[in-house]
Short mmCIF file of C-alpha atoms and ligand atoms in Angstrom, two decimals:
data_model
loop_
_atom_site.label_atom_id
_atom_site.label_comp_id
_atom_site.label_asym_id
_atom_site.label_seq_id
_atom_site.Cartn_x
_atom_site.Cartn_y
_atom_site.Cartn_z
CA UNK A 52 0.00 0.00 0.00
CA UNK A 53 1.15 3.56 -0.15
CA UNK A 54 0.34 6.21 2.12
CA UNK A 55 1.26 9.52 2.07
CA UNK A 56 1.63 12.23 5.53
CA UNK A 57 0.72 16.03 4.63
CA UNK A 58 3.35 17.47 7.26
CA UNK A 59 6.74 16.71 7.92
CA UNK A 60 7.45 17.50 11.55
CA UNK A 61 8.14 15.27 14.42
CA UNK A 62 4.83 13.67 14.55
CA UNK A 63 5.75 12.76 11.34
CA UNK A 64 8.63 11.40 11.67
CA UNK A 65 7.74 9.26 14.66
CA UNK A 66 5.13 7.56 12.19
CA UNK A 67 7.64 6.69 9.86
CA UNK A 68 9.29 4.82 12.55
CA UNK A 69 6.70 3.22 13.13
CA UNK A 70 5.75 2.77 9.64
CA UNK A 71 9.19 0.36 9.49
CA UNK A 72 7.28 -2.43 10.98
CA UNK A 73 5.22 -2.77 8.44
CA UNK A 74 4.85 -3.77 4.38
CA UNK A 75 4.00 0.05 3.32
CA UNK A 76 5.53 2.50 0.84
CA UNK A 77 5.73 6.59 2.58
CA UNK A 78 5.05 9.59 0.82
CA UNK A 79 5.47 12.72 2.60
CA UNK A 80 4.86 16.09 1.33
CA UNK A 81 6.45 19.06 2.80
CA UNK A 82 7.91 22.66 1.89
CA UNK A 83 11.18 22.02 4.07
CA UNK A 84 13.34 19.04 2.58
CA UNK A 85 15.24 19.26 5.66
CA UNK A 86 12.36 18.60 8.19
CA UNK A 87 12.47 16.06 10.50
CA UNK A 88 10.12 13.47 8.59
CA UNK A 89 12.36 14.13 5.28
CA UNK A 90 15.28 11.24 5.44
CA UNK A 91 12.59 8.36 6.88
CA UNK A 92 10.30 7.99 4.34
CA UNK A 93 10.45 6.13 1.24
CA UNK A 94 9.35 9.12 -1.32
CA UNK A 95 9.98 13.17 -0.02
CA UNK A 96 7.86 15.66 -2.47
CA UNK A 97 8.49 19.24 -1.53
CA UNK A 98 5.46 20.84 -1.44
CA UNK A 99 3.07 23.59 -0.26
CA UNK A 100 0.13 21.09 1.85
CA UNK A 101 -2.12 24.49 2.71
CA UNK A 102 -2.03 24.75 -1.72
CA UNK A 103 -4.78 22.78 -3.52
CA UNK A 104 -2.75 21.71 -6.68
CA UNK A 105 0.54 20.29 -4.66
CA UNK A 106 -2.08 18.34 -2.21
CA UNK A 107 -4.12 17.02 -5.05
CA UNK A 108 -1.29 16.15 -7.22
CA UNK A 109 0.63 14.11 -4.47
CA UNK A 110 -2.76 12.40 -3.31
CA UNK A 111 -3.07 11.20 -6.63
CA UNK A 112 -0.20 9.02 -5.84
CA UNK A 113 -1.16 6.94 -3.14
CA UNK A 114 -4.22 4.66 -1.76
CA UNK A 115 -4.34 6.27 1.58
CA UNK A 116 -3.69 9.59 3.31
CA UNK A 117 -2.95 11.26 6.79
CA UNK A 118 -2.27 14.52 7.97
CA UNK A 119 0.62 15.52 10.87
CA UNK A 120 -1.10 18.63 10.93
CA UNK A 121 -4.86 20.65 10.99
CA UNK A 122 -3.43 23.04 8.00
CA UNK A 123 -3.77 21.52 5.05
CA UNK A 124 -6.15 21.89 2.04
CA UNK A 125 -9.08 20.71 2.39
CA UNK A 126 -10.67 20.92 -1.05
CA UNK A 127 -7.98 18.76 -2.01
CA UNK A 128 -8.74 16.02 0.42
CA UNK A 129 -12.43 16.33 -0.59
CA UNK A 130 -12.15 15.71 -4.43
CA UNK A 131 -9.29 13.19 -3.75
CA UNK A 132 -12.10 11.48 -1.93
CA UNK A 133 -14.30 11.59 -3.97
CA UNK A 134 -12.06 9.83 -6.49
CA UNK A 135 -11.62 7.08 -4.18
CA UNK A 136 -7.98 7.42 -2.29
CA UNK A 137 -8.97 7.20 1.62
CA UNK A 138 -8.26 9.91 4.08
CA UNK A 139 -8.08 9.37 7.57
CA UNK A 140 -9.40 11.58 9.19
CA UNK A 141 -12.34 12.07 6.91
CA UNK A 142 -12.22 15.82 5.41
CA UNK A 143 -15.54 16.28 6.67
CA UNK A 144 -14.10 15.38 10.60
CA UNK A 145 -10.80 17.94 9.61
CA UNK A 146 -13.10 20.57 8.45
CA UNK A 147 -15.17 20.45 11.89
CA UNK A 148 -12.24 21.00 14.04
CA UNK A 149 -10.00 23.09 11.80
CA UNK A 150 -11.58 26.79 12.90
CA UNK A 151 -12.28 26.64 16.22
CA UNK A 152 -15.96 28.16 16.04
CA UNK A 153 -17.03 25.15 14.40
CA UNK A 154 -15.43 22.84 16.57
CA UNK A 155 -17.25 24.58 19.23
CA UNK A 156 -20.97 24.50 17.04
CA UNK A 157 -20.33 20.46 17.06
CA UNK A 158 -19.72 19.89 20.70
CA UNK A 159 -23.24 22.06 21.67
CA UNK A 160 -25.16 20.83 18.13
CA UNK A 161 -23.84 17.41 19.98
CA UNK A 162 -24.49 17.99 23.60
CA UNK A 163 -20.78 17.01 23.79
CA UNK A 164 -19.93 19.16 27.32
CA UNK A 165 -17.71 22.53 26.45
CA UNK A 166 -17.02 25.74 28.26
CA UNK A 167 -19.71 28.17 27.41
CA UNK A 168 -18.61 30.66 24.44
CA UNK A 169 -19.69 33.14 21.83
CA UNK A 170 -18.17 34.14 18.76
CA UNK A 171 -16.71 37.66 18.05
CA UNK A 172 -15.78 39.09 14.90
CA UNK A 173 -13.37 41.79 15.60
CA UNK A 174 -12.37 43.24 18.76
CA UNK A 175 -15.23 46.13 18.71
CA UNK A 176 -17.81 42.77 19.51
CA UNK A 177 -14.99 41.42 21.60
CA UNK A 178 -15.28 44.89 23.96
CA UNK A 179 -19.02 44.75 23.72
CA UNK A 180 -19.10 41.24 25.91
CA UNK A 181 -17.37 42.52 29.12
CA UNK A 182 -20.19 40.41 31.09
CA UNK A 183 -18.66 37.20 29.80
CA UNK A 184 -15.69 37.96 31.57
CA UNK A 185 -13.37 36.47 32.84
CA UNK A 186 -13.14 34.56 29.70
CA UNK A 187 -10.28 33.23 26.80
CA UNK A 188 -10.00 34.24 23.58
CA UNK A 189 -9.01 32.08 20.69
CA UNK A 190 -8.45 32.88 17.24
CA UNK A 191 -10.69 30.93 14.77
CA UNK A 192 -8.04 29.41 12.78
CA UNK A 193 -4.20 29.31 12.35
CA UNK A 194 -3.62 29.49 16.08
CA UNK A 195 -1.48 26.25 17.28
CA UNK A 196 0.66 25.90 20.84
CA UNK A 197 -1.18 28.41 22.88
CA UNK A 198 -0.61 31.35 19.72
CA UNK A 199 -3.74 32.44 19.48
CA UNK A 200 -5.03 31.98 22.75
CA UNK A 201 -5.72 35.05 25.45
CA UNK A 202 -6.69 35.00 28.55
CA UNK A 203 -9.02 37.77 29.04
CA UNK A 204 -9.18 38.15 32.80
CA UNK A 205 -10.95 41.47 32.98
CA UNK A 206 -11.51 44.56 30.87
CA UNK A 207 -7.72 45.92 31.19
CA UNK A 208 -7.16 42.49 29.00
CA UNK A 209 -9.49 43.58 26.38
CA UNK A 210 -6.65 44.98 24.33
CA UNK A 211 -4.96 41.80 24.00
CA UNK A 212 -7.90 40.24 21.87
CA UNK A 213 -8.22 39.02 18.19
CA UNK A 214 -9.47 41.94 15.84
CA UNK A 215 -10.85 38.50 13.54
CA UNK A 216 -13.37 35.93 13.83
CA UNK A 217 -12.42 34.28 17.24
CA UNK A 218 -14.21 32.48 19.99
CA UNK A 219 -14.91 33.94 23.29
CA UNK A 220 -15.35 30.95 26.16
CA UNK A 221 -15.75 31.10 29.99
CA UNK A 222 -12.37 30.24 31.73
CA UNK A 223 -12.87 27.17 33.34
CA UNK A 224 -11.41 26.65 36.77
CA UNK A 225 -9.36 23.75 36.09
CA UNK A 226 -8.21 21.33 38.36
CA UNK A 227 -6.54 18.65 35.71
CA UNK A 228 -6.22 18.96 31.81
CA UNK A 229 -5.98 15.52 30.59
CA UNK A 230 -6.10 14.32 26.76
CA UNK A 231 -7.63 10.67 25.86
CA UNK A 232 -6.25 9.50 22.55
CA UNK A 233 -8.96 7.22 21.06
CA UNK A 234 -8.52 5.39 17.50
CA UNK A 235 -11.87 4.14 15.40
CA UNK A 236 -11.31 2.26 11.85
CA UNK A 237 -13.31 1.80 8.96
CA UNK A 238 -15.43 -0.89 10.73
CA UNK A 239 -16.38 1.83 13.18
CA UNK A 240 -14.84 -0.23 16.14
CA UNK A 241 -12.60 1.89 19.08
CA UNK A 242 -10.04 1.44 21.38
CA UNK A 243 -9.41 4.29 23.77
CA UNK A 244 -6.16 5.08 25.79
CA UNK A 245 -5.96 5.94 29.48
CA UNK A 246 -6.20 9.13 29.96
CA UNK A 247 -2.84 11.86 30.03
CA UNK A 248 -2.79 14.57 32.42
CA UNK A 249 -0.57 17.71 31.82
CA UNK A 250 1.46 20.27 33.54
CA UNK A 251 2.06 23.27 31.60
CA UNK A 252 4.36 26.33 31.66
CA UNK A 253 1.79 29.63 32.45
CA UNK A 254 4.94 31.48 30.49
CA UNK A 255 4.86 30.03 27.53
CA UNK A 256 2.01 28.00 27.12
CA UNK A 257 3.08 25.06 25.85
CA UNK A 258 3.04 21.25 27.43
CA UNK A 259 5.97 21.43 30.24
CA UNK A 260 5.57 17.61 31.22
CA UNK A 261 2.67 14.96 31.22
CA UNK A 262 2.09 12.13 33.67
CA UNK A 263 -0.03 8.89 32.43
CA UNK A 264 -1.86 7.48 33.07
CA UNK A 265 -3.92 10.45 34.74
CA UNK A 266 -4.94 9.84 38.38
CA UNK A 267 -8.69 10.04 38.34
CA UNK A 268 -11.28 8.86 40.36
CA UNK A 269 -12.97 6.02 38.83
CA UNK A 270 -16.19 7.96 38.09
CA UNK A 271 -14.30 10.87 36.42
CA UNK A 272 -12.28 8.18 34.27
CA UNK A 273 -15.90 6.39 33.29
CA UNK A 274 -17.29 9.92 31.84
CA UNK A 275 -13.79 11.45 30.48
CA UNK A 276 -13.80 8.37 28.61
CA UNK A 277 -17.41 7.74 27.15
CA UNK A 278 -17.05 11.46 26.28
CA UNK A 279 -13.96 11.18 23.84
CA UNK A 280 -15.75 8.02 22.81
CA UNK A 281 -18.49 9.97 21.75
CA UNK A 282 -16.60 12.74 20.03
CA UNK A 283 -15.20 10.38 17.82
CA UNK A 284 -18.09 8.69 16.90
CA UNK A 285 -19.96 12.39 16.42
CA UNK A 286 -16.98 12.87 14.01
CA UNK A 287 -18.28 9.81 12.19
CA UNK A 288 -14.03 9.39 11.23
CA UNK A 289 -11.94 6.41 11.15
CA UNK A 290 -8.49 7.50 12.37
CA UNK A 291 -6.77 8.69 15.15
CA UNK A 292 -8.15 11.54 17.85
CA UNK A 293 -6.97 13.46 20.77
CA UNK A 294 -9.44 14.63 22.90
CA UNK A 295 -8.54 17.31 25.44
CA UNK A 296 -10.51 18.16 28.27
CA UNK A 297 -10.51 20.29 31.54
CA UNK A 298 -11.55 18.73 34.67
CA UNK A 299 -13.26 21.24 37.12
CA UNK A 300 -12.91 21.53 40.99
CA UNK A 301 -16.77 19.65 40.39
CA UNK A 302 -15.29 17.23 38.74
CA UNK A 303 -16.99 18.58 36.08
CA UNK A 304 -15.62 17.75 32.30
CA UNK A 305 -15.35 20.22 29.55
CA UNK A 306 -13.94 19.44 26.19
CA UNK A 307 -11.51 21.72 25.46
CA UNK A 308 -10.24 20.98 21.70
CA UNK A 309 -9.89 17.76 19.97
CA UNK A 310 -6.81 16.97 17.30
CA UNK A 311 -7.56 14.49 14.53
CA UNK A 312 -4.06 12.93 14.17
CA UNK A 313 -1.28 11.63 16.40
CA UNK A 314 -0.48 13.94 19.62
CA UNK A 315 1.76 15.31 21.51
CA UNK A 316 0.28 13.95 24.45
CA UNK A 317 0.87 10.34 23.21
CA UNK A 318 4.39 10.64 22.56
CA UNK A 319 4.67 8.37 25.48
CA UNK A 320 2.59 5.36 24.68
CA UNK A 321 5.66 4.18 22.36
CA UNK A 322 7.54 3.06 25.40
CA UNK A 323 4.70 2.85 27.66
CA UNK A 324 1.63 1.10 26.06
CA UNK A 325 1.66 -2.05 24.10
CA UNK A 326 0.61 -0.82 21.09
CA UNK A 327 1.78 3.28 20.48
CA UNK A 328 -0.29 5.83 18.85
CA UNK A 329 1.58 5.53 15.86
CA UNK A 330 1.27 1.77 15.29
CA UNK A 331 -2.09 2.23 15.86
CA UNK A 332 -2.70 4.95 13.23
CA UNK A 333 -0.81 2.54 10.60
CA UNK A 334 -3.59 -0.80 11.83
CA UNK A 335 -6.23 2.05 11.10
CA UNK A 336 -4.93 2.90 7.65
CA UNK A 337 -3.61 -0.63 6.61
CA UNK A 338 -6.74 -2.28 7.60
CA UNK A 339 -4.90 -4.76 10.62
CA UNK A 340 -6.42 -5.33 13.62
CA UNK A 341 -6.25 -2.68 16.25
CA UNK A 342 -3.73 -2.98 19.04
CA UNK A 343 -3.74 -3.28 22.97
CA UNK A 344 -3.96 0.71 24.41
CA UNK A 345 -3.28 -0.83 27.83
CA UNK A 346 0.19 0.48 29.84
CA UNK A 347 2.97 -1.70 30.79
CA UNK A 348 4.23 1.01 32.86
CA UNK A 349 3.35 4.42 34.42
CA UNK A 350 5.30 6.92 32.53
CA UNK A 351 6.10 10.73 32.39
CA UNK A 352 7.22 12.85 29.22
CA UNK A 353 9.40 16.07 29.10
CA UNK A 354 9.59 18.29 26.11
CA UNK A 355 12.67 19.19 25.26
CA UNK A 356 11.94 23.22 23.97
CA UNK A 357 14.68 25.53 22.84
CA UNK A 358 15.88 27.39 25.60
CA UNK A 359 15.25 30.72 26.16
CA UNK A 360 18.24 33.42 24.51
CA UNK A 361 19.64 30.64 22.15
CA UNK A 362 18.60 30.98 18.29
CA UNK A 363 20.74 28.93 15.98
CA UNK A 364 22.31 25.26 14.87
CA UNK A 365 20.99 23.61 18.33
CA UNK A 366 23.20 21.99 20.89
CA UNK A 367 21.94 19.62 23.51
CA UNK A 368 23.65 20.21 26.87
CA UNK A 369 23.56 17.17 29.41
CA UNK A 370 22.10 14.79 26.60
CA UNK A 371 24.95 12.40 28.11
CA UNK A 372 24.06 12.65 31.61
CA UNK A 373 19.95 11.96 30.93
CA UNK A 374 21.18 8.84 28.45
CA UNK A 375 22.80 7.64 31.67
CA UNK A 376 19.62 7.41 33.96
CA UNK A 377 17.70 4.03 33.83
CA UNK A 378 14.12 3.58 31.89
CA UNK A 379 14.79 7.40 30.58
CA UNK A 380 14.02 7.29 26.58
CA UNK A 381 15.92 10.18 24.57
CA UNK A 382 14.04 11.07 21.22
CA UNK A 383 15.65 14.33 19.41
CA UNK A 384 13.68 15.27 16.58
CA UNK A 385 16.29 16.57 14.41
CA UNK A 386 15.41 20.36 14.00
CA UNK A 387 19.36 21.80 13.15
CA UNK A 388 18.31 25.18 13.69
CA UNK A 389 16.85 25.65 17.80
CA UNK A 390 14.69 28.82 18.92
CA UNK A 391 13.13 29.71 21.78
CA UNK A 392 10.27 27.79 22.89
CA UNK A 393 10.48 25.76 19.45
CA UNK A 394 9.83 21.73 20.08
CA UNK A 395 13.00 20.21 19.46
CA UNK A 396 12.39 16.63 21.44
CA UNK A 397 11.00 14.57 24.28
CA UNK A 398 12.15 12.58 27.14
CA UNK A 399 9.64 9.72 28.35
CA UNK A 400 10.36 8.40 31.47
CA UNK A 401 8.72 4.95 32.39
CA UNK A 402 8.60 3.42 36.42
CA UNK A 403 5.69 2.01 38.65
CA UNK A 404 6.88 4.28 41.11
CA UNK A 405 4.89 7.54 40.55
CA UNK A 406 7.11 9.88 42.83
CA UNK A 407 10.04 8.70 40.30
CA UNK A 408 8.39 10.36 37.10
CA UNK A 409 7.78 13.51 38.78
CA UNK A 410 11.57 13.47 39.97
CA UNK A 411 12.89 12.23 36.76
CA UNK A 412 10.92 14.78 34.67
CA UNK A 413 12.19 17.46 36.90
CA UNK A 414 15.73 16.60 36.78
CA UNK A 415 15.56 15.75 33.77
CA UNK A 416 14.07 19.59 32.80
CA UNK A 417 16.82 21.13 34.82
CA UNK A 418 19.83 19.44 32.85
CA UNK A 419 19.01 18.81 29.43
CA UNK A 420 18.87 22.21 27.84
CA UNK A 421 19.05 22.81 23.95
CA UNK A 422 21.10 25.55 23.07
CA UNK A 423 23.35 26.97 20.26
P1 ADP B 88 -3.93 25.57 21.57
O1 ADP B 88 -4.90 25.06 20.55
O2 ADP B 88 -3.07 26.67 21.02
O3 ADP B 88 -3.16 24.48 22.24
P2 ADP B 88 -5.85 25.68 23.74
O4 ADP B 88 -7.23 25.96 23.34
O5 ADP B 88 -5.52 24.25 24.04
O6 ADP B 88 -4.81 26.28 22.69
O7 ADP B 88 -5.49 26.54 25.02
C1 ADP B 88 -4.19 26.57 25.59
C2 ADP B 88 -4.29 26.54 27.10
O8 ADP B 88 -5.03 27.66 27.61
C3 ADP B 88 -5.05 25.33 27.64
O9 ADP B 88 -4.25 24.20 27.69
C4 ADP B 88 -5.49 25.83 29.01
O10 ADP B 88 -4.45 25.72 29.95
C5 ADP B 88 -5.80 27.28 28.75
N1 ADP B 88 -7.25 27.41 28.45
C6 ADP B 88 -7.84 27.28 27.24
N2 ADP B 88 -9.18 27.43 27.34
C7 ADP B 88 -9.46 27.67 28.64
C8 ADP B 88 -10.67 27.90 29.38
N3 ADP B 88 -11.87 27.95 28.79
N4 ADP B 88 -10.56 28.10 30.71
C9 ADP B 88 -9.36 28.07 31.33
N5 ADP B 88 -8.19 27.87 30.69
C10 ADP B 88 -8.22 27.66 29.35
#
């Protein structure tokens, strides 16, 4: 069979790896030849994936298709449907959660539980809803990694809105974020994973570490789950979904976004589950059974960002010292040029002992630095 990726990043790349398992022949299309999926796949096409022409012409190439990423074209995907080559996710699932106001107008058309919101078009409605406040603000589409997001505390905060069509939803006050990665195929069966819970920097907005599986009640676990469950099937998508969600001091659940690919919050489950996201996005697509979600071990990941002050050809300082520690898995992505805050790897950390993957991730934050 061949498949092609639209995307060449690191979630890429890790599904190349995993690809090597398997009889399958890789396409991926991408504008940088040097990204990080370019020297693992069988057949690199440099290309524009947000431009209808370069997606529909390297479609035409393969049986199956996958995205790494929301932004891609999805007029292309639709006609190379309709011709027959299959996309996972469907087009019609991508187009859903591409811009964020329709993402939200499934989960209520669904009864799917979100944060309360309303849309503004420019900041003049955004200033004109100061009795939604405290609330965030998130741009309709393009925003990715916490760009695009503002928290909009009070009316001082106003200023820091989107002057474009952007959703305005309560802030929820969150006592865990966790993200459930479930996969459906084409015979509409599921397996879910347990549940992810994350830590994240308030500076820069991005992932710091994740623990998993999430320590829930069993209750909380039970409806976080039959939730994502029932995103997925409201998607009415075979492939692979993220589903992030907010857990209240209620114990309330709120869906906060969902991603319709492989995640960054299941970077872990190729080291700690039996079967990793990426293997299980490849028995979606190549029509194999799917695999075991369960963990063999508890298990912690730190991304490796560039540090703050270094911009350049990226150095990785203590990368010997972490390769030392025991059940600590290094994976670099291969990124030659580092900048701040830019994703550049992951650490996983696996142990039964719970106390050790908070300690490990810590230490682990505190010497491995990527610099120039
Ligand atoms: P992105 O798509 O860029 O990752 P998110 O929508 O996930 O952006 O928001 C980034 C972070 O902002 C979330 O992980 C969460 O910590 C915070 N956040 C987002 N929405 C809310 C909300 N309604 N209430 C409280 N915090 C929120």
């Amino acid at each position: 069979m061949k498949v092609g990726i639209l995307g060449g990043g690191q979630l890429g790349r890790m599904l190349l790896q995993a690809a090597a398992n398997y009889i399958v022949e890789t396409f991926v299309l991408e504008n940088d030849e040097n990204c990080p999926a370019a020297h693992l796949c069988n057949h690199f096409i440099k290309g524009d994936i947000k431009d209808f022409d370069a997606v529909y012409n390297f479609g035409k190439q393969v049986d199956a298709l996958t995205i790494e990423i929301e932004a891609v074209n999805i007029d292309a995907l639709e006609k190379l449907e309709n011709e027959g080559i299959k996309i996972y996710p469907k087009p019609a699932a991508l187009k859903i959660i591409k811009n964020k106001i329709t993402q939200k107008d499934f989960y209520k058309a669904n009864e799917i539980p979100t944060p309360a919101y309303l849309v503004t078009n420019d900041l003049s409605e955004l200033k004109n809803n100061k009795s939604f406040l405290p609330a965030v603000h998130k741009i309709g589409e393009g925003g990715y990694d916490g760009k695009g997001v503002q928290i909009i505390k009070n009316e001082t905060d106003l200023d820091k809105g989107f002057n474009t069509s952007s959703v305005l939803e309560k802030m929820v006050d969150i006592k865990k974020e966790i993200s459930i990665i479930v996969a459906m195929n084409d015979k509409n069966e599921t397996e879910i994973y347990p549940p992810s819970e994350m830590i994240f920097d308030p500076v820069l907005n991005l992932l710091d570490y994740q623990i998993s599986p999430a320590e829930l009640p069993q209750r909380v676990l039970w409806k976080a789950e039959a939730i994502a469950l029932k995103v997925v099937k409201d998607l009415k998508s075979a492939g692979l979904f993220a589903i992030e969600m907010f857990v209240d001091k209620n114990d309330d659940m709120f869906v906060n976004e969902t991603a319709p690919r492989v995640h960054n919050s299941g970077h872990h489950t190729i080291e700690a589950n039996y079967c990793s996201q990426y293997d299980m996005l490849w028995r979606i697509i190549l029509n194999y059974p799917l695999g075991n979600t369960d963990p063999i071990l508890p298990s912690s990941i730190v991304n490796l960002l560039g540090a703050d002050g270094y911009s350049g050809e990226a150095k990785y300082e203590g990368l010997d010292e972490v390769l030392q520690m025991e059940n600590v898995f290094v994976h670099l992505y291969g990124k030659k040029q580092t900048r701040p805050g830019r994703k550049m790897g992951h650490v996983t950390i696996i142990n039964k002992d719970r106390t050790d993957l908070t300690y490990k991730a810590h230490k682990i934050k505190n010497i491995l630095k990527v610099i120039s």
